[in-house]
GROMACS .gro file of C-alpha atoms in nm:
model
   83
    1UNK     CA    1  -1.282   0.903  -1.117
    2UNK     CA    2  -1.051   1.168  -1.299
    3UNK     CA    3  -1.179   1.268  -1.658
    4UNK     CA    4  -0.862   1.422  -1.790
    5UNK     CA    5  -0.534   1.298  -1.938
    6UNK     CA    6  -0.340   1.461  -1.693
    7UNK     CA    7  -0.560   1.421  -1.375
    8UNK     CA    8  -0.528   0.995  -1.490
    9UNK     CA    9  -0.149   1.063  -1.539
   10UNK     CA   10  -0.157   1.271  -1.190
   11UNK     CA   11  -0.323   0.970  -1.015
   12UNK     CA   12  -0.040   0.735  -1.170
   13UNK     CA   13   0.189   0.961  -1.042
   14UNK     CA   14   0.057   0.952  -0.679
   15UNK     CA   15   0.018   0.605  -0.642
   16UNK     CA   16   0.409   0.547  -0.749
   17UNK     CA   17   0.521   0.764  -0.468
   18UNK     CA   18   0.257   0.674  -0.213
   19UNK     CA   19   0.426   0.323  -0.221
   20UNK     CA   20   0.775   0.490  -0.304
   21UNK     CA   21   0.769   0.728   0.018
   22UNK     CA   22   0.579   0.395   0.230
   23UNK     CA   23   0.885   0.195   0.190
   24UNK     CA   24   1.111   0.517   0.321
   25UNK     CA   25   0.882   0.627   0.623
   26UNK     CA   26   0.907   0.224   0.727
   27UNK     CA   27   1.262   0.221   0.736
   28UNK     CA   28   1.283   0.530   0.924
   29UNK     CA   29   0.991   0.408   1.168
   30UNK     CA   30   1.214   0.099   1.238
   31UNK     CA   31   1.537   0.247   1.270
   32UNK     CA   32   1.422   0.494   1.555
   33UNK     CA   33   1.228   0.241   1.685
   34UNK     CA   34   1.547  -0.023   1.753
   35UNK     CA   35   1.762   0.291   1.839
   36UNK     CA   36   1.467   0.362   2.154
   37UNK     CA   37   1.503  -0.020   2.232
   38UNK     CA   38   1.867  -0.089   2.320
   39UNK     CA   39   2.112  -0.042   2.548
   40UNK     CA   40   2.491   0.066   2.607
   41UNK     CA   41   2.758   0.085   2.313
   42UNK     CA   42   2.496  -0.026   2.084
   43UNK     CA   43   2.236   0.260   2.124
   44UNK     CA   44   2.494   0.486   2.006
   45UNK     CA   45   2.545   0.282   1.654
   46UNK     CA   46   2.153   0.274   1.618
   47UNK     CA   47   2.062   0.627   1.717
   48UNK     CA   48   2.339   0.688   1.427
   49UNK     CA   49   2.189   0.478   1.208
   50UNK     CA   50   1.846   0.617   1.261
   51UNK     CA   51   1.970   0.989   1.219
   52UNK     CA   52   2.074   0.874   0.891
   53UNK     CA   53   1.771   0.753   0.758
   54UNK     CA   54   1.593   1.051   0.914
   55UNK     CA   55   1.837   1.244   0.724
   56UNK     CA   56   1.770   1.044   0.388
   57UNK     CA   57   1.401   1.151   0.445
   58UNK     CA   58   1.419   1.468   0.441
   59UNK     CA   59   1.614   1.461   0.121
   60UNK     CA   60   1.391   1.239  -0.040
   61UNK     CA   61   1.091   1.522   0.078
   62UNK     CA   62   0.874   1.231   0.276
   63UNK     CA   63   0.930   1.411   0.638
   64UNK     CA   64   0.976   1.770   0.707
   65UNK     CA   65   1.295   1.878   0.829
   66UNK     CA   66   1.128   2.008   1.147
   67UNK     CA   67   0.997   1.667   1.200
   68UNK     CA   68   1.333   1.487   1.119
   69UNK     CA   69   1.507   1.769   1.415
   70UNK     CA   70   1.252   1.691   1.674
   71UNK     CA   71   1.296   1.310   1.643
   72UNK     CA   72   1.689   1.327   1.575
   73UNK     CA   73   1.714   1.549   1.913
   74UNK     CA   74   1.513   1.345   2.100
   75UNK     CA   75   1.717   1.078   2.000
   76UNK     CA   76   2.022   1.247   2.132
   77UNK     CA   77   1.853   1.367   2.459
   78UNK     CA   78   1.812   0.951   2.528
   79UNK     CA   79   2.161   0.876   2.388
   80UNK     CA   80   2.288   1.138   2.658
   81UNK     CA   81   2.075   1.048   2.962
   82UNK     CA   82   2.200   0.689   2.923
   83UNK     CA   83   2.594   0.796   2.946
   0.00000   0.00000   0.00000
């Protein structure tokens, strides 16, 4: 257990954006996921949708850019193949 002010404070801190940043890596799970799962006209609206919430990620500072790239052009590698 932390014996300073600041480590307690430190701890609040972490536990506000461990649920804070939970909440953003779930929507960005289930937005790539449902853009991998369909078909046709509406992949391309989902794969959109999930490159937005990657995108939303990174500015927020839960995923590495790097990370966000990778997914986003394997997204776009699917979104082509299926043309």
């Amino acid at each position: 257990m932390a014996n300073t002010k600041s480590a307690k404070k430190r701890i609040r801190q972490n536990e506000r954006r461990r649920i804070r940043n939970r909440g953003v890596r779930s929507k960005v799970r289930t937005a790539v996921k449902l853009a991998r799962s369909t078909e046709g006209a509406e992949m391309r609206t989902n794969v959109a949708d999930a490159i937005r919430e990657l995108d939303k990620a990174v500015t927020k500072g839960v995923l590495h850019r790097n990370t966000a790239a990778r997914k986003k052009s394997a997204l776009a590698r699917r979104l082509a193949a299926a043309r």
